[in-house]
Short mmCIF file of C-alpha atoms in Angstrom, two decimals:
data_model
loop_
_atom_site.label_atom_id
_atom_site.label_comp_id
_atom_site.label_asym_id
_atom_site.label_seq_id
_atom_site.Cartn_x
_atom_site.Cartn_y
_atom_site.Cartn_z
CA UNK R 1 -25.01 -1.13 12.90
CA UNK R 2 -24.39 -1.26 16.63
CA UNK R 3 -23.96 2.63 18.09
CA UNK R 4 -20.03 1.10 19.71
CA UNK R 5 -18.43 1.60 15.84
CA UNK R 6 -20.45 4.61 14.84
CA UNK R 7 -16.92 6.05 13.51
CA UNK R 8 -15.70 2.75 11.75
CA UNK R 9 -18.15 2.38 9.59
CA UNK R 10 -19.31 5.98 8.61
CA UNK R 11 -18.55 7.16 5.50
CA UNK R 12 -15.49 9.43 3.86
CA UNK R 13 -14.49 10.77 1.29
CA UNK R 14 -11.15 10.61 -0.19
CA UNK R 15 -11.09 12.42 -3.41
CA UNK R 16 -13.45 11.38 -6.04
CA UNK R 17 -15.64 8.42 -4.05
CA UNK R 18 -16.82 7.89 -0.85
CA UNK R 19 -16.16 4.50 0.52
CA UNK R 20 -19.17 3.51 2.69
CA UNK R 21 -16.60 2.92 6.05
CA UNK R 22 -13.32 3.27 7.38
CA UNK R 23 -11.63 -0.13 7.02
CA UNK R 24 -8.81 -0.57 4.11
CA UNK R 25 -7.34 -3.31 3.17
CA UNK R 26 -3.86 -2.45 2.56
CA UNK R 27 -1.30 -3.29 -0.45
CA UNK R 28 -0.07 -6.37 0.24
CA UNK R 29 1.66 -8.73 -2.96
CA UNK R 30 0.03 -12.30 -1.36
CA UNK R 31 1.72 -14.42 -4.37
CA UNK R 32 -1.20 -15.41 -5.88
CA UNK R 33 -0.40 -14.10 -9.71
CA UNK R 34 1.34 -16.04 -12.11
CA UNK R 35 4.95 -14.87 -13.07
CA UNK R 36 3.55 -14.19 -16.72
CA UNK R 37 1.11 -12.03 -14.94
CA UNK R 38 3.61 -9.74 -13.50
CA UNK R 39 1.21 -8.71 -10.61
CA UNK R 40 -1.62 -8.17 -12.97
CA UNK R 41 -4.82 -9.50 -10.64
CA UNK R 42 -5.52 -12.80 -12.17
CA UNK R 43 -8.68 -15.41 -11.50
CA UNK R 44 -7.39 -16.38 -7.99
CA UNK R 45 -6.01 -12.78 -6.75
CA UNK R 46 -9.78 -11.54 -7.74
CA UNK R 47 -11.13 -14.22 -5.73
CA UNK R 48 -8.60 -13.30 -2.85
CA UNK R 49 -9.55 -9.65 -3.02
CA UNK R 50 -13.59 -10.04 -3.40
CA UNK R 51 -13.21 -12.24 -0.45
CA UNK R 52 -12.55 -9.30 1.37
CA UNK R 53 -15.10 -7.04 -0.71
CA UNK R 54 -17.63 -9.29 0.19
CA UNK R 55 -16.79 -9.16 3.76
CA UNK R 56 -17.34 -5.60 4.26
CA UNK R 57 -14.10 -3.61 4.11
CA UNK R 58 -14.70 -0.09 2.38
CA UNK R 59 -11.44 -0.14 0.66
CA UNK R 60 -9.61 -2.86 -1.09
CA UNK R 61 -6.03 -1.68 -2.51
CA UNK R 62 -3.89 -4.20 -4.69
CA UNK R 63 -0.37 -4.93 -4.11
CA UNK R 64 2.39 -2.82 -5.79
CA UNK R 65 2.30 -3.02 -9.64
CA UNK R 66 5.51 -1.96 -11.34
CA UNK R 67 5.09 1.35 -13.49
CA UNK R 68 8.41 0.72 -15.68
CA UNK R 69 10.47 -1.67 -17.17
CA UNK R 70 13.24 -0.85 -14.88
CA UNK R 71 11.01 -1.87 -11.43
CA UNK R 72 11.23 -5.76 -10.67
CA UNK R 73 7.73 -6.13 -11.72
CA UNK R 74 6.70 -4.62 -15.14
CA UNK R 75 2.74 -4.81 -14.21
CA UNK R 76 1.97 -2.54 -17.48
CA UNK R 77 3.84 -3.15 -20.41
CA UNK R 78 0.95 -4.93 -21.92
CA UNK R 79 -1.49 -2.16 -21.83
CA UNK R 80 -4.19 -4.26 -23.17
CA UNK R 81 -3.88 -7.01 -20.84
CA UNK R 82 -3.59 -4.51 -18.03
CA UNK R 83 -6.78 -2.62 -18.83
CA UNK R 84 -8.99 -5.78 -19.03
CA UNK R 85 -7.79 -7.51 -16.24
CA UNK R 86 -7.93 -4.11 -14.06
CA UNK R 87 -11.49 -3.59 -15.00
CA UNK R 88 -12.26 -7.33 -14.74
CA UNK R 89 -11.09 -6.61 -10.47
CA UNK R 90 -13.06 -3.26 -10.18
CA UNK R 91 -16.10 -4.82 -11.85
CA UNK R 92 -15.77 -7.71 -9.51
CA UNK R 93 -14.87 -5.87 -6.00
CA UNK R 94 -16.84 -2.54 -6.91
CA UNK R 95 -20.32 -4.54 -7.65
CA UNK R 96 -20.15 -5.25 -3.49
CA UNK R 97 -19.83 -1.46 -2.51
CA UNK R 98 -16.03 -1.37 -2.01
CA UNK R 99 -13.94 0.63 -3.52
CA UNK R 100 -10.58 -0.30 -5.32
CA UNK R 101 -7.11 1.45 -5.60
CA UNK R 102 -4.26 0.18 -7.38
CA UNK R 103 -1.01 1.13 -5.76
CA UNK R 104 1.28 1.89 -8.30
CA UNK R 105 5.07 1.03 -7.33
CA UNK R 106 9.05 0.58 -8.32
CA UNK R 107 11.06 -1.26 -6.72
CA UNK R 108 14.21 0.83 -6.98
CA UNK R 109 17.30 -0.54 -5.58
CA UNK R 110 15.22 -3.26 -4.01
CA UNK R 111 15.23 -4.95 -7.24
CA UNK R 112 16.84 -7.92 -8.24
CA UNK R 113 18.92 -7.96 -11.04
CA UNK R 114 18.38 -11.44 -12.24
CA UNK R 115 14.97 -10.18 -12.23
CA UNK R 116 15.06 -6.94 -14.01
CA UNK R 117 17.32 -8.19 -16.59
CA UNK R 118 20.05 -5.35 -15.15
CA UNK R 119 21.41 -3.33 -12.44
CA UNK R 120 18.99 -1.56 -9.98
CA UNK R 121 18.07 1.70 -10.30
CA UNK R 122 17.98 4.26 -7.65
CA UNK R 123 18.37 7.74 -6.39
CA UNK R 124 21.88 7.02 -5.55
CA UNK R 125 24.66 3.81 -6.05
CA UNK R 126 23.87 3.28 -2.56
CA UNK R 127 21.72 -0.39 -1.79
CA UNK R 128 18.84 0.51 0.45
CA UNK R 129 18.49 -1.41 3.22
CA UNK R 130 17.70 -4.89 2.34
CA UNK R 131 19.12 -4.47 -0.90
CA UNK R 132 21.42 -7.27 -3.00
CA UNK R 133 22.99 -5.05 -5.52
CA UNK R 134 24.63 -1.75 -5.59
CA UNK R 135 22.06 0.56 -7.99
CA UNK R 136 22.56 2.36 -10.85
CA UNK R 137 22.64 6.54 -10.20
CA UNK R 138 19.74 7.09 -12.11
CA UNK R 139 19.71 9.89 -14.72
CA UNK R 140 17.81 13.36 -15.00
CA UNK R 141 16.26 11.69 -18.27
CA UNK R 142 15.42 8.16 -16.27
CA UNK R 143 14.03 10.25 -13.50
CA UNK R 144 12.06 11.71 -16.34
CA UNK R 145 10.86 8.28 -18.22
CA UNK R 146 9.90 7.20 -14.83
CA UNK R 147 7.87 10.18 -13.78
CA UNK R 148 5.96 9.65 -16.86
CA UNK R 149 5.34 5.81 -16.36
CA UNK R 150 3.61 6.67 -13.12
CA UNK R 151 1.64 8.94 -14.70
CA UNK R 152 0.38 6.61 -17.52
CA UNK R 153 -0.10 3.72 -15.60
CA UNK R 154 -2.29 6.36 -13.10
CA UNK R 155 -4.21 7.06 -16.80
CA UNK R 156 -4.71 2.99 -17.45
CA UNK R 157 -6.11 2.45 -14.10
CA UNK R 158 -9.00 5.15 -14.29
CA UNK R 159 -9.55 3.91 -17.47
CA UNK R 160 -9.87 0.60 -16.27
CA UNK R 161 -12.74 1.95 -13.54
CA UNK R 162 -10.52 1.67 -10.74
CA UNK R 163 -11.32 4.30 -8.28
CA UNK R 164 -8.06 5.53 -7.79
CA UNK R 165 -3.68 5.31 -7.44
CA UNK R 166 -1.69 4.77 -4.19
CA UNK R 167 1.50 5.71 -5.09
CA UNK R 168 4.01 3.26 -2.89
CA UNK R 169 6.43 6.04 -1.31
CA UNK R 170 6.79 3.82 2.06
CA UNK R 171 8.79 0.48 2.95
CA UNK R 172 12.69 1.06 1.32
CA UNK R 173 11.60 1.43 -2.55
CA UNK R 174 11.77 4.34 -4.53
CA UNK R 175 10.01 7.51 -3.56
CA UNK R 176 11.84 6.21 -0.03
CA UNK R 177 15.18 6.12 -1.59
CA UNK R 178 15.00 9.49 -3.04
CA UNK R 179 13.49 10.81 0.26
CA UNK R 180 16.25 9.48 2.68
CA UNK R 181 19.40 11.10 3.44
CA UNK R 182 20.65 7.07 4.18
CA UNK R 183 20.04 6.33 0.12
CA UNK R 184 19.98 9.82 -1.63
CA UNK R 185 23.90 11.23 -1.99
CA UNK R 186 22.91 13.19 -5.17
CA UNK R 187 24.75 16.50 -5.82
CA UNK R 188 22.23 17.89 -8.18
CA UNK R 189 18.43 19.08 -8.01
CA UNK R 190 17.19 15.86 -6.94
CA UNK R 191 19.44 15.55 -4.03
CA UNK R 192 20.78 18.00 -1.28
CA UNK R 193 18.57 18.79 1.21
CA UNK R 194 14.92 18.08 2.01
CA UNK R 195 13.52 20.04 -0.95
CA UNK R 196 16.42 18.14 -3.30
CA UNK R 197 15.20 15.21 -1.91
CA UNK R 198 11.33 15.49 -2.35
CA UNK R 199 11.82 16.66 -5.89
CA UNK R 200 11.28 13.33 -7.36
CA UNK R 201 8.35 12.81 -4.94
CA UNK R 202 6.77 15.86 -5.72
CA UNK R 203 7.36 16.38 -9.57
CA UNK R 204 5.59 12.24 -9.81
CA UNK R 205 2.70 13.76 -7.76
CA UNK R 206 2.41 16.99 -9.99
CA UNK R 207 2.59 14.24 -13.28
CA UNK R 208 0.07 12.05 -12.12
CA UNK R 209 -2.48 14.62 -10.96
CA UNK R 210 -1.96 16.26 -14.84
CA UNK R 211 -2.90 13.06 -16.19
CA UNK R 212 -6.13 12.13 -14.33
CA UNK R 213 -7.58 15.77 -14.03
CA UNK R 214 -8.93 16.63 -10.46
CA UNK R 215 -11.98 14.52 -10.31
CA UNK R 216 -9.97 11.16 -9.81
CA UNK R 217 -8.32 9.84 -6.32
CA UNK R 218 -4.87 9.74 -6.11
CA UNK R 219 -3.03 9.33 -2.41
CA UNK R 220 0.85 8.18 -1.33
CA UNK R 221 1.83 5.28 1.33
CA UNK R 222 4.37 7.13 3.00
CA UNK R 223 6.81 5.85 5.91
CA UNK R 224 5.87 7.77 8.65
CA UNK R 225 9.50 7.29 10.43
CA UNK R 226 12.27 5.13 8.32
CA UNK R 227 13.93 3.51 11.47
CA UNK R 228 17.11 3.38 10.07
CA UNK R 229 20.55 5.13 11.26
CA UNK R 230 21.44 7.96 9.19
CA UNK R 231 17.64 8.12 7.37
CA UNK R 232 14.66 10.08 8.04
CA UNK R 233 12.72 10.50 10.99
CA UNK R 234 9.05 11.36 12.34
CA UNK R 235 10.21 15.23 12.57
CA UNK R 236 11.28 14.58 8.96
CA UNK R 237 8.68 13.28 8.07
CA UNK R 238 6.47 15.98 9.67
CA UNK R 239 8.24 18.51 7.40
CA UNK R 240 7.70 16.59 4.28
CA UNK R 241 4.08 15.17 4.54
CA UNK R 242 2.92 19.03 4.40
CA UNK R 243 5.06 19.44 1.44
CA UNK R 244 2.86 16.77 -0.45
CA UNK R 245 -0.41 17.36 1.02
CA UNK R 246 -0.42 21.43 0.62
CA UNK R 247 -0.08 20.67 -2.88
CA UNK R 248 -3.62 20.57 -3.13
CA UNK R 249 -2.85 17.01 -5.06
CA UNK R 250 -3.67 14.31 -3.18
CA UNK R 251 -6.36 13.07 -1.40
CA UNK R 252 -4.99 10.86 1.74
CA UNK R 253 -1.67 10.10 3.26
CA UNK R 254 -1.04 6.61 3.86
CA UNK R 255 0.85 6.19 6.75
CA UNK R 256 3.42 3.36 6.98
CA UNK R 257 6.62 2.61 8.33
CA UNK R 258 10.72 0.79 8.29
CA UNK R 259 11.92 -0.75 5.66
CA UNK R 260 11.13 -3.71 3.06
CA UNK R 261 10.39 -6.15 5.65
CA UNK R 262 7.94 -4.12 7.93
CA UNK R 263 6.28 -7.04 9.81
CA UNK R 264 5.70 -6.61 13.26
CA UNK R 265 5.60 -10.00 14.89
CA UNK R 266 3.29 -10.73 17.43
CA UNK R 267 5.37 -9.52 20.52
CA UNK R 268 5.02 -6.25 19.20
CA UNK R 269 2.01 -4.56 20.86
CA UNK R 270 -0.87 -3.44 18.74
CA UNK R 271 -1.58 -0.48 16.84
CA UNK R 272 2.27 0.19 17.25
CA UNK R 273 2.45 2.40 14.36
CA UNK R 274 -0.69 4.49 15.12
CA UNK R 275 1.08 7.36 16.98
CA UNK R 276 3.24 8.06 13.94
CA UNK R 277 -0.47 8.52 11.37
CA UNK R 278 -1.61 10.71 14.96
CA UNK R 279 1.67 12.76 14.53
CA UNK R 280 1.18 13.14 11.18
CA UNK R 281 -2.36 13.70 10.79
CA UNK R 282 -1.87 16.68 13.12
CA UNK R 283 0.15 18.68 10.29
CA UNK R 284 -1.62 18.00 7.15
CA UNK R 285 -5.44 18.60 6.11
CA UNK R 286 -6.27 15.45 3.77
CA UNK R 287 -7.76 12.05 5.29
CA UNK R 288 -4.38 10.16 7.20
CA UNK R 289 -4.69 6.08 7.58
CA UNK R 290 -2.99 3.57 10.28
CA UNK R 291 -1.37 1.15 9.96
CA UNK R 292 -0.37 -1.47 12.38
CA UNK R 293 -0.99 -4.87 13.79
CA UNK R 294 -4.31 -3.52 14.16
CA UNK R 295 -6.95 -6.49 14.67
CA UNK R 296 -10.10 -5.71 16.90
CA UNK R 297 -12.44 -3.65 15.86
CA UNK R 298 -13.06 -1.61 19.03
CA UNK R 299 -9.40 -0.74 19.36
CA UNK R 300 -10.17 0.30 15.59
CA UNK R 301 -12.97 2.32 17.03
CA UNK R 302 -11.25 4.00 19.83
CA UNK R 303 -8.06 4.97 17.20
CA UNK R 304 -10.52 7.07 14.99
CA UNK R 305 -12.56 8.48 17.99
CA UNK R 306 -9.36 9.43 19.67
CA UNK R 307 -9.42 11.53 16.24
CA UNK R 308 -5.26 9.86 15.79
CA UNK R 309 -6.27 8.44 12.24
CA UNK R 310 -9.04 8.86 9.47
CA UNK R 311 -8.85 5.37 7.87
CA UNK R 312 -7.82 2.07 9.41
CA UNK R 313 -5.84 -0.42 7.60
CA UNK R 314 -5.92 -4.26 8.65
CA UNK R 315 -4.32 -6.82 6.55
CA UNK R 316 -3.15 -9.89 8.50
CA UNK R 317 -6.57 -9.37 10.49
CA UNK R 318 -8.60 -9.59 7.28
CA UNK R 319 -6.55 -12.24 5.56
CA UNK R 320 -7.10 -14.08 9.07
CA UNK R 321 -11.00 -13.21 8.79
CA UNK R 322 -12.03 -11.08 5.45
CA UNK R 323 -15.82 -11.55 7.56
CA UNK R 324 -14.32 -9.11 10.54
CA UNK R 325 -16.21 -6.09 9.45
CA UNK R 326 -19.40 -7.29 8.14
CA UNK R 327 -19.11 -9.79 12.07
CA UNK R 328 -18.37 -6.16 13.98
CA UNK R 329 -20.99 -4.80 12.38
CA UNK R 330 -23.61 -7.48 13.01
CA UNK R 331 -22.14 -7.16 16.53
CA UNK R 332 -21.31 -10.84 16.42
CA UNK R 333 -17.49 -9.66 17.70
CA UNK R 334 -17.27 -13.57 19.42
CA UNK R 335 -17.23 -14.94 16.03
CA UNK R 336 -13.76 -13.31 14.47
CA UNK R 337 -10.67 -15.23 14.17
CA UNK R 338 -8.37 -12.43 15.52
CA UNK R 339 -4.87 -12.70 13.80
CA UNK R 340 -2.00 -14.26 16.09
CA UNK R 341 0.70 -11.68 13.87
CA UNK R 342 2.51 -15.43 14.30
CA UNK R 343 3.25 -14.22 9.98
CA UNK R 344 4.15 -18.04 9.26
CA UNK R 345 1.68 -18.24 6.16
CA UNK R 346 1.29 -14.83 4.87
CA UNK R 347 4.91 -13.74 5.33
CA UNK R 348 7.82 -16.29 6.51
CA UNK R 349 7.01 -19.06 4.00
CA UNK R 350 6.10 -16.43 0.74
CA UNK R 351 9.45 -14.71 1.39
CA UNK R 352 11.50 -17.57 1.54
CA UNK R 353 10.17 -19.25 -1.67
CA UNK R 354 8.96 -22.30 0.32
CA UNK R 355 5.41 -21.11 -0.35
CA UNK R 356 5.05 -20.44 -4.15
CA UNK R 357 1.93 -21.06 -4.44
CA UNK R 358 1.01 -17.95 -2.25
CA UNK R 359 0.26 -16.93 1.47
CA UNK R 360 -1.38 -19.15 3.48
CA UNK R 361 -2.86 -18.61 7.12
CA UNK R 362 -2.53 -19.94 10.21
CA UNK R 363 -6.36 -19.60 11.29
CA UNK R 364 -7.99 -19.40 7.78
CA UNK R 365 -7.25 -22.51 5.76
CA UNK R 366 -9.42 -21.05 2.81
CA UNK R 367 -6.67 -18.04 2.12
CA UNK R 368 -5.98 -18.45 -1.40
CA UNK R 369 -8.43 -20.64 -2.55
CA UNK R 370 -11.19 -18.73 -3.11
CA UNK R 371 -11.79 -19.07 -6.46
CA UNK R 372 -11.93 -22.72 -5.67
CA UNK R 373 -15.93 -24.08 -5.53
CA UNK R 374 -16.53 -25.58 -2.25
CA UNK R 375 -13.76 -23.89 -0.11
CA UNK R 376 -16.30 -20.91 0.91
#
């Protein structure tokens, strides 16, 4: 290892493993799983994901898998399938020394009705931002059910030999929409102010932490500022990320931020999101990541030396290059394909269905066919 990324790729501990550096891979949903797979990691998203194991990131975290029948994407109602195909991926990414999380996830309001099979559900009968379809108010015994689902799907993955849950609080769906004044209009316990608000948040942590015991990792993708009129801010945000982490529950906040369709494109300047993880990471005492069109491996560096993360997470740069951290460490930094954020393959054509067979890249023809002999 050269002495320039001494910090990158030390090791840390979040919870109950110690992932041998500090590069994540972010959950991302790249398209790649059949619909009868419902975001269960099938032969090509395996591929897709040990592409990146066998690259050199320390952390590999799936995209969101839906807890409950009521989230757009029921990833465990087939508990059976579930567990085999979860401990098919950790077999597969752990046997290269990364670690896996699964990042557990509903949709909320974000949810399509012709997909769910009904209305929405949400904090309030207000459509988040992005959102088709007024929700459905949810109930005190739906809040309940759901709660519960988190907590049993938390149950199947450390069964499974995952090493741990992200619990997908950021990006508009539901933790969000129970956090933000914009979406949450409740009158009762889980609505009000801030501590009505985090109730939902804070009783799923509480649930999910009872069901795995202490010695399992559990952390929370979090928006670190909402960027919407009339929803939380950073000084929100400030007050509530101590409210999760003094719980003495999680592991690592997982800083994030805006709505459904956070993308920054590539006028944006890199590591635009970092100051909101620095912010953050100054009020709570668990591991913080950063997010954000971050794609060189020095500026990666200089973000954790500058002590404004714990954690990096690069996801267009590692679907552009899945080598960049085993080629930074090598110090062979002339041979990465740094990302252009240009988000033509991995985002534009995926989210407007003219892409259905999954992402694609710009740089890196060999995204998504992996598990394809001869395109490696």
């Amino acid at each position: 290892m050269v002495d320039q990324f001494e910090r990158l790729f030390s090791p840390i501990r979040l919870g109950s493993f110690t992932a041998p550096n500090r590069i994540m891979v972010p959950g991302h949903i790249p398209g790649m799983a059949d619909d009868e797979d419902l975001g269960l990691p099938n032969e090509r998203l395996i591929a897709y994901w040990e592409s990146k194991a066998k690259g050199g990131a320390g952390i590999i975290t799936s995209g969101g898998m839906g807890v409950h029948p009521s989230a757009m994407m029921y990833s465990f109602g087939d508990t059976g399938k579930a567990l085999d195909r979860l401990a098919l991926a950790a077999e597969t990414i752990k046997k290269h020394d990364s670690r896996f999380l699964i990042q557990l996830w509903h949709f909320g309001g974000q949810a399509y009705g012709t997909t769910v099979g009904h209305q929405p559900w949400s904090a309030s009968a207000v459509p988040p931002l992005g959102g088709s379809a007024v929700p459905h108010e949810m109930t005190r015994d739906e809040i309940k059910e759901v709660i519960e689902a988190f907590a049993s799907a938390a149950v199947l993955c450390q069964k499974a030999g995952c090493d741990g849950v992200e619990l997908h609080g950021a990006h508009s769906y539901l933790f969000c929409q129970f956090m933000s004044p914009y979406t949450n209009k409740r009158t009762d316990e889980y609505g009000g102010d801030m501590e009505g608000r985090m109730r939902f948040t804070m009783e799923t942590i509480d649930a999910v932490r009872a069901a795995v015991g202490s010695d399992y990792t559990v952390g929370i993708r979090i928006n670190g500022d909402e960027f919407i009129e009339g929803g939380y801010n950073l000084e929100d945000m400030k007050q509530m990320a101590p409210m999760m982490a003094e719980t003495g529950k999680l592991d690592f906040i997982d800083v994030s931020t805006g709505g459904l369709q956070a993308l920054a494109p590539m006028y944006i300047p890199s590591g635009h999101s970092v100051y909101l993880a620095s912010e953050i990471k100054q009020v709570v005492d668990i591991p913080v990541c950063a997010i954000g069109r971050i794609n060189d491996p020095i500026q990666a560096e200089n973000i954790l030396k500058d002590n404004h993360a714990d954690v990096i997470c690069m996801n267009r740069a590692l679907i552009c290059d899945p080598e960049l951290p085993r080629k930074a460490r090598e110090n062979r930094l002339e041979e990465i394909r740094c990302c252009l954020a240009c988000s033509e393959g991995c985002w534009q054509r995926l989210s407007q269905d003219r892409h259905p067979q999954g992402i694609s890249c710009t740089y890196n023809p060999t995204v998504g066919m992996e598990s394809i002999p001869g395109w490696l």
